[in-house]
Amino acid sequence: NYDELPFEQEIKTVSERVRVISVPFRAEFTVTPESVLSSTRCESYGYPLELTMIGEGKGIRLGRLTTRMVFCADGQPVGPYGNGTGVFVAANGDELYFDLPYGLIVWNEGDNADYYPTRFNDEFYFTGGTGRFNGAGGSFMTNAYVHLPVDENDMFHADFYSSGNLILNRGRQRNK
């Protein structure tokens, strides 16, 4: 019985409430391959390759942005990818981190399939950041289209038209 336990000291606490807000997230950007490497890390997840993609674009809450993402894939035009991480670097240098746990690239059956034969629309998760993105959360859908090269003068790239919700920490407020 808990009533029989001695209570020897009074504990005083001040609770802190973290103020957070959820705001729309939108970003349009293009990525190209920086490297495609064999990877023992990715092999442990069932993928033979680790891809690093870099790019730039613009976004709400980011302004002009750069991005870098590293993930695992099998190198085929369609199929699964995942086990990755990424970062958006905002115009002022603040960083917004995200995870890409799993995704699926599929054949594009839309009106733009001649230029973008494949596409993916997977959920990526915000995992914090620096500056105003410290403690950030939320997620976004990729809504991305992949252009595959048709000759040696053409370049592989993916165009993203992403949207979601970004949860921002707006500081702490003491309750007495």
PDB file of C-alpha atoms in Angstrom, residues 10-171:
ATOM      1  CA  GLU A  10       8.642  17.953  -0.323  1.00  0.00           C
ATOM      2  CA  ILE A  11       9.582  18.195  -3.983  1.00  0.00           C
ATOM      3  CA  LYS A  12       9.095  21.528  -5.662  1.00  0.00           C
ATOM      4  CA  THR A  13       9.160  21.718  -9.446  1.00  0.00           C
ATOM      5  CA  VAL A  14       8.694  24.357 -12.068  1.00  0.00           C
ATOM      6  CA  SER A  15       7.146  22.906 -15.171  1.00  0.00           C
ATOM      7  CA  GLU A  16       8.266  24.080 -18.557  1.00  0.00           C
ATOM      8  CA  ARG A  17       5.999  24.045 -21.529  1.00  0.00           C
ATOM      9  CA  VAL A  18       7.587  24.041 -24.966  1.00  0.00           C
ATOM     10  CA  ARG A  19       5.657  26.211 -27.376  1.00  0.00           C
ATOM     11  CA  VAL A  20       5.445  24.625 -30.813  1.00  0.00           C
ATOM     12  CA  ILE A  21       3.659  25.624 -33.967  1.00  0.00           C
ATOM     13  CA  SER A  22       2.807  23.656 -37.086  1.00  0.00           C
ATOM     14  CA  VAL A  23       3.295  25.539 -40.338  1.00  0.00           C
ATOM     15  CA  PRO A  24       2.923  24.519 -43.987  1.00  0.00           C
ATOM     16  CA  PHE A  25       6.089  23.316 -45.682  1.00  0.00           C
ATOM     17  CA  ARG A  26       6.639  23.604 -49.427  1.00  0.00           C
ATOM     18  CA  ALA A  27       9.830  23.270 -51.419  1.00  0.00           C
ATOM     19  CA  GLU A  28      10.707  22.950 -55.089  1.00  0.00           C
ATOM     20  CA  PHE A  29      14.194  21.714 -55.854  1.00  0.00           C
ATOM     21  CA  THR A  30      16.237  19.614 -58.261  1.00  0.00           C
ATOM     22  CA  VAL A  31      18.840  17.020 -57.284  1.00  0.00           C
ATOM     23  CA  THR A  32      21.574  15.359 -59.325  1.00  0.00           C
ATOM     24  CA  PRO A  33      23.949  12.541 -58.377  1.00  0.00           C
ATOM     25  CA  GLU A  34      27.108  13.464 -56.524  1.00  0.00           C
ATOM     26  CA  SER A  35      28.195   9.844 -56.052  1.00  0.00           C
ATOM     27  CA  VAL A  36      26.993   6.261 -56.451  1.00  0.00           C
ATOM     28  CA  LEU A  37      29.063   3.811 -54.427  1.00  0.00           C
ATOM     29  CA  SER A  38      29.005   0.190 -53.311  1.00  0.00           C
ATOM     30  CA  SER A  39      28.209   0.192 -49.612  1.00  0.00           C
ATOM     31  CA  THR A  40      28.451  -2.402 -46.865  1.00  0.00           C
ATOM     32  CA  ARG A  41      26.070  -0.207 -44.804  1.00  0.00           C
ATOM     33  CA  CYS A  42      23.458  -0.429 -47.539  1.00  0.00           C
ATOM     34  CA  GLU A  43      24.118  -4.126 -48.170  1.00  0.00           C
ATOM     35  CA  SER A  44      23.063  -4.801 -44.571  1.00  0.00           C
ATOM     36  CA  TYR A  45      19.628  -3.360 -45.539  1.00  0.00           C
ATOM     37  CA  GLY A  46      19.450  -5.384 -48.767  1.00  0.00           C
ATOM     38  CA  TYR A  47      20.578  -2.649 -51.168  1.00  0.00           C
ATOM     39  CA  PRO A  48      23.886  -2.792 -53.070  1.00  0.00           C
ATOM     40  CA  LEU A  49      24.390   0.969 -53.589  1.00  0.00           C
ATOM     41  CA  GLU A  50      24.627   4.178 -51.590  1.00  0.00           C
ATOM     42  CA  LEU A  51      23.575   7.262 -53.560  1.00  0.00           C
ATOM     43  CA  THR A  52      24.425  10.840 -52.653  1.00  0.00           C
ATOM     44  CA  MET A  53      22.266  13.470 -54.326  1.00  0.00           C
ATOM     45  CA  ILE A  54      22.854  17.232 -54.186  1.00  0.00           C
ATOM     46  CA  GLY A  55      20.730  20.081 -55.389  1.00  0.00           C
ATOM     47  CA  GLU A  56      19.185  23.470 -54.978  1.00  0.00           C
ATOM     48  CA  GLY A  57      15.861  25.231 -55.175  1.00  0.00           C
ATOM     49  CA  LYS A  58      13.529  27.334 -53.048  1.00  0.00           C
ATOM     50  CA  GLY A  59      11.118  26.747 -50.225  1.00  0.00           C
ATOM     51  CA  ILE A  60       8.751  28.340 -47.754  1.00  0.00           C
ATOM     52  CA  ARG A  61      10.648  28.908 -44.474  1.00  0.00           C
ATOM     53  CA  LEU A  62      13.937  28.181 -46.294  1.00  0.00           C
ATOM     54  CA  GLY A  63      14.220  30.760 -49.069  1.00  0.00           C
ATOM     55  CA  ARG A  64      16.904  29.761 -51.564  1.00  0.00           C
ATOM     56  CA  LEU A  65      18.065  26.342 -50.431  1.00  0.00           C
ATOM     57  CA  THR A  66      20.667  23.700 -51.062  1.00  0.00           C
ATOM     58  CA  THR A  67      20.139  20.054 -50.218  1.00  0.00           C
ATOM     59  CA  ARG A  68      22.134  16.880 -49.816  1.00  0.00           C
ATOM     60  CA  MET A  69      20.668  13.425 -49.260  1.00  0.00           C
ATOM     61  CA  VAL A  70      22.303  10.022 -48.872  1.00  0.00           C
ATOM     62  CA  PHE A  71      20.247   6.839 -49.216  1.00  0.00           C
ATOM     63  CA  CYS A  72      20.396   3.198 -50.259  1.00  0.00           C
ATOM     64  CA  ALA A  73      19.005   1.781 -53.524  1.00  0.00           C
ATOM     65  CA  ASP A  74      19.457  -1.051 -55.990  1.00  0.00           C
ATOM     66  CA  GLY A  75      20.244   1.189 -58.976  1.00  0.00           C
ATOM     67  CA  GLN A  76      17.257   0.074 -61.057  1.00  0.00           C
ATOM     68  CA  PRO A  77      14.890   2.630 -62.678  1.00  0.00           C
ATOM     69  CA  VAL A  78      11.990   1.487 -60.460  1.00  0.00           C
ATOM     70  CA  GLY A  79      11.940  -0.189 -57.083  1.00  0.00           C
ATOM     71  CA  PRO A  80      12.530   0.487 -53.394  1.00  0.00           C
ATOM     72  CA  TYR A  81      15.017   2.856 -51.775  1.00  0.00           C
ATOM     73  CA  GLY A  82      15.566   4.021 -48.212  1.00  0.00           C
ATOM     74  CA  ASN A  83      17.657   4.025 -45.075  1.00  0.00           C
ATOM     75  CA  GLY A  84      18.764   7.558 -45.733  1.00  0.00           C
ATOM     76  CA  THR A  85      19.191  11.006 -44.315  1.00  0.00           C
ATOM     77  CA  GLY A  86      19.185  14.484 -45.740  1.00  0.00           C
ATOM     78  CA  VAL A  87      19.578  18.155 -45.020  1.00  0.00           C
ATOM     79  CA  PHE A  88      18.155  21.393 -46.382  1.00  0.00           C
ATOM     80  CA  VAL A  89      20.402  24.421 -45.884  1.00  0.00           C
ATOM     81  CA  ALA A  90      18.368  27.635 -45.797  1.00  0.00           C
ATOM     82  CA  ALA A  91      19.453  30.938 -47.309  1.00  0.00           C
ATOM     83  CA  ASN A  92      20.715  32.126 -43.885  1.00  0.00           C
ATOM     84  CA  GLY A  93      22.663  28.901 -43.207  1.00  0.00           C
ATOM     85  CA  ASP A  94      20.176  27.241 -40.822  1.00  0.00           C
ATOM     86  CA  GLU A  95      19.940  23.497 -41.438  1.00  0.00           C
ATOM     87  CA  LEU A  96      16.784  21.356 -41.466  1.00  0.00           C
ATOM     88  CA  TYR A  97      17.406  17.608 -41.177  1.00  0.00           C
ATOM     89  CA  PHE A  98      15.211  14.809 -42.504  1.00  0.00           C
ATOM     90  CA  ASP A  99      15.096  11.023 -42.674  1.00  0.00           C
ATOM     91  CA  LEU A 100      13.962   8.951 -45.637  1.00  0.00           C
ATOM     92  CA  PRO A 101      13.257   5.524 -44.157  1.00  0.00           C
ATOM     93  CA  TYR A 102      11.617   3.843 -47.157  1.00  0.00           C
ATOM     94  CA  GLY A 103      10.298   4.761 -50.566  1.00  0.00           C
ATOM     95  CA  LEU A 104       9.232   3.261 -53.855  1.00  0.00           C
ATOM     96  CA  ILE A 105      10.065   4.584 -57.332  1.00  0.00           C
ATOM     97  CA  VAL A 106       7.339   3.652 -59.855  1.00  0.00           C
ATOM     98  CA  TRP A 107       6.691   4.143 -63.560  1.00  0.00           C
ATOM     99  CA  ASN A 108       5.095   7.503 -64.279  1.00  0.00           C
ATOM    100  CA  GLU A 109       1.796   7.211 -66.143  1.00  0.00           C
ATOM    101  CA  GLY A 110       1.099  10.959 -66.173  1.00  0.00           C
ATOM    102  CA  ASP A 111       1.117  13.454 -69.026  1.00  0.00           C
ATOM    103  CA  ASN A 112       4.785  14.227 -68.359  1.00  0.00           C
ATOM    104  CA  ALA A 113       5.975  10.596 -68.650  1.00  0.00           C
ATOM    105  CA  ASP A 114       7.947  11.263 -71.848  1.00  0.00           C
ATOM    106  CA  TYR A 115      10.355  13.512 -69.949  1.00  0.00           C
ATOM    107  CA  TYR A 116       9.963  11.903 -66.490  1.00  0.00           C
ATOM    108  CA  PRO A 117       9.536   8.130 -66.977  1.00  0.00           C
ATOM    109  CA  THR A 118       9.550   7.438 -63.200  1.00  0.00           C
ATOM    110  CA  ARG A 119       8.249   9.170 -60.093  1.00  0.00           C
ATOM    111  CA  PHE A 120       7.900   8.759 -56.329  1.00  0.00           C
ATOM    112  CA  ASN A 121       5.747  10.334 -53.653  1.00  0.00           C
ATOM    113  CA  ASP A 122       7.004   9.134 -50.306  1.00  0.00           C
ATOM    114  CA  GLU A 123       6.912  10.562 -46.795  1.00  0.00           C
ATOM    115  CA  PHE A 124      10.158  11.979 -45.373  1.00  0.00           C
ATOM    116  CA  TYR A 125      10.390  12.985 -41.691  1.00  0.00           C
ATOM    117  CA  PHE A 126      11.947  16.140 -40.228  1.00  0.00           C
ATOM    118  CA  THR A 127      14.363  15.297 -37.410  1.00  0.00           C
ATOM    119  CA  GLY A 128      15.585  18.655 -36.111  1.00  0.00           C
ATOM    120  CA  GLY A 129      18.126  21.139 -37.289  1.00  0.00           C
ATOM    121  CA  THR A 130      20.095  24.224 -36.370  1.00  0.00           C
ATOM    122  CA  GLY A 131      19.025  27.807 -35.708  1.00  0.00           C
ATOM    123  CA  ARG A 132      15.290  28.266 -36.113  1.00  0.00           C
ATOM    124  CA  PHE A 133      14.971  24.556 -37.024  1.00  0.00           C
ATOM    125  CA  ASN A 134      16.390  23.330 -33.703  1.00  0.00           C
ATOM    126  CA  GLY A 135      13.931  20.713 -32.408  1.00  0.00           C
ATOM    127  CA  ALA A 136      11.889  20.722 -35.642  1.00  0.00           C
ATOM    128  CA  GLY A 137       9.556  17.858 -36.485  1.00  0.00           C
ATOM    129  CA  GLY A 138       6.842  17.004 -38.975  1.00  0.00           C
ATOM    130  CA  SER A 139       7.006  15.454 -42.413  1.00  0.00           C
ATOM    131  CA  PHE A 140       6.637  16.099 -46.123  1.00  0.00           C
ATOM    132  CA  MET A 141       5.625  14.172 -49.223  1.00  0.00           C
ATOM    133  CA  THR A 142       8.259  14.139 -51.943  1.00  0.00           C
ATOM    134  CA  ASN A 143       6.062  14.375 -55.080  1.00  0.00           C
ATOM    135  CA  ALA A 144       9.178  13.896 -57.223  1.00  0.00           C
ATOM    136  CA  TYR A 145       9.715  13.123 -60.897  1.00  0.00           C
ATOM    137  CA  VAL A 146      12.847  11.443 -62.274  1.00  0.00           C
ATOM    138  CA  HIS A 147      14.399  12.276 -65.638  1.00  0.00           C
ATOM    139  CA  LEU A 148      16.513   9.436 -67.015  1.00  0.00           C
ATOM    140  CA  PRO A 149      19.200  10.388 -69.575  1.00  0.00           C
ATOM    141  CA  VAL A 150      18.418   9.576 -73.217  1.00  0.00           C
ATOM    142  CA  ASP A 151      21.980  10.149 -74.487  1.00  0.00           C
ATOM    143  CA  GLU A 152      25.478  11.129 -73.294  1.00  0.00           C
ATOM    144  CA  ASN A 153      24.604  14.850 -73.389  1.00  0.00           C
ATOM    145  CA  ASP A 154      21.605  14.395 -71.100  1.00  0.00           C
ATOM    146  CA  MET A 155      21.774  14.356 -67.280  1.00  0.00           C
ATOM    147  CA  PHE A 156      19.908  12.298 -64.694  1.00  0.00           C
ATOM    148  CA  HIS A 157      17.980  14.478 -62.238  1.00  0.00           C
ATOM    149  CA  ALA A 158      14.915  14.445 -59.999  1.00  0.00           C
ATOM    150  CA  ASP A 159      12.577  17.419 -59.647  1.00  0.00           C
ATOM    151  CA  PHE A 160      10.762  17.698 -56.316  1.00  0.00           C
ATOM    152  CA  TYR A 161       7.479  19.534 -55.684  1.00  0.00           C
ATOM    153  CA  SER A 162       7.267  18.739 -51.984  1.00  0.00           C
ATOM    154  CA  SER A 163       4.723  19.734 -49.372  1.00  0.00           C
ATOM    155  CA  GLY A 164       3.895  18.873 -45.789  1.00  0.00           C
ATOM    156  CA  ASN A 165       3.874  20.259 -42.262  1.00  0.00           C
ATOM    157  CA  LEU A 166       6.830  21.567 -40.324  1.00  0.00           C
ATOM    158  CA  ILE A 167       6.626  21.672 -36.532  1.00  0.00           C
ATOM    159  CA  LEU A 168       8.799  24.427 -35.092  1.00  0.00           C
ATOM    160  CA  ASN A 169       9.885  25.020 -31.516  1.00  0.00           C
ATOM    161  CA  ARG A 170       9.119  28.616 -30.569  1.00  0.00           C
ATOM    162  CA  GLY A 171      10.970  28.626 -27.258  1.00  0.00           C
TER     163      GLY A 171
END
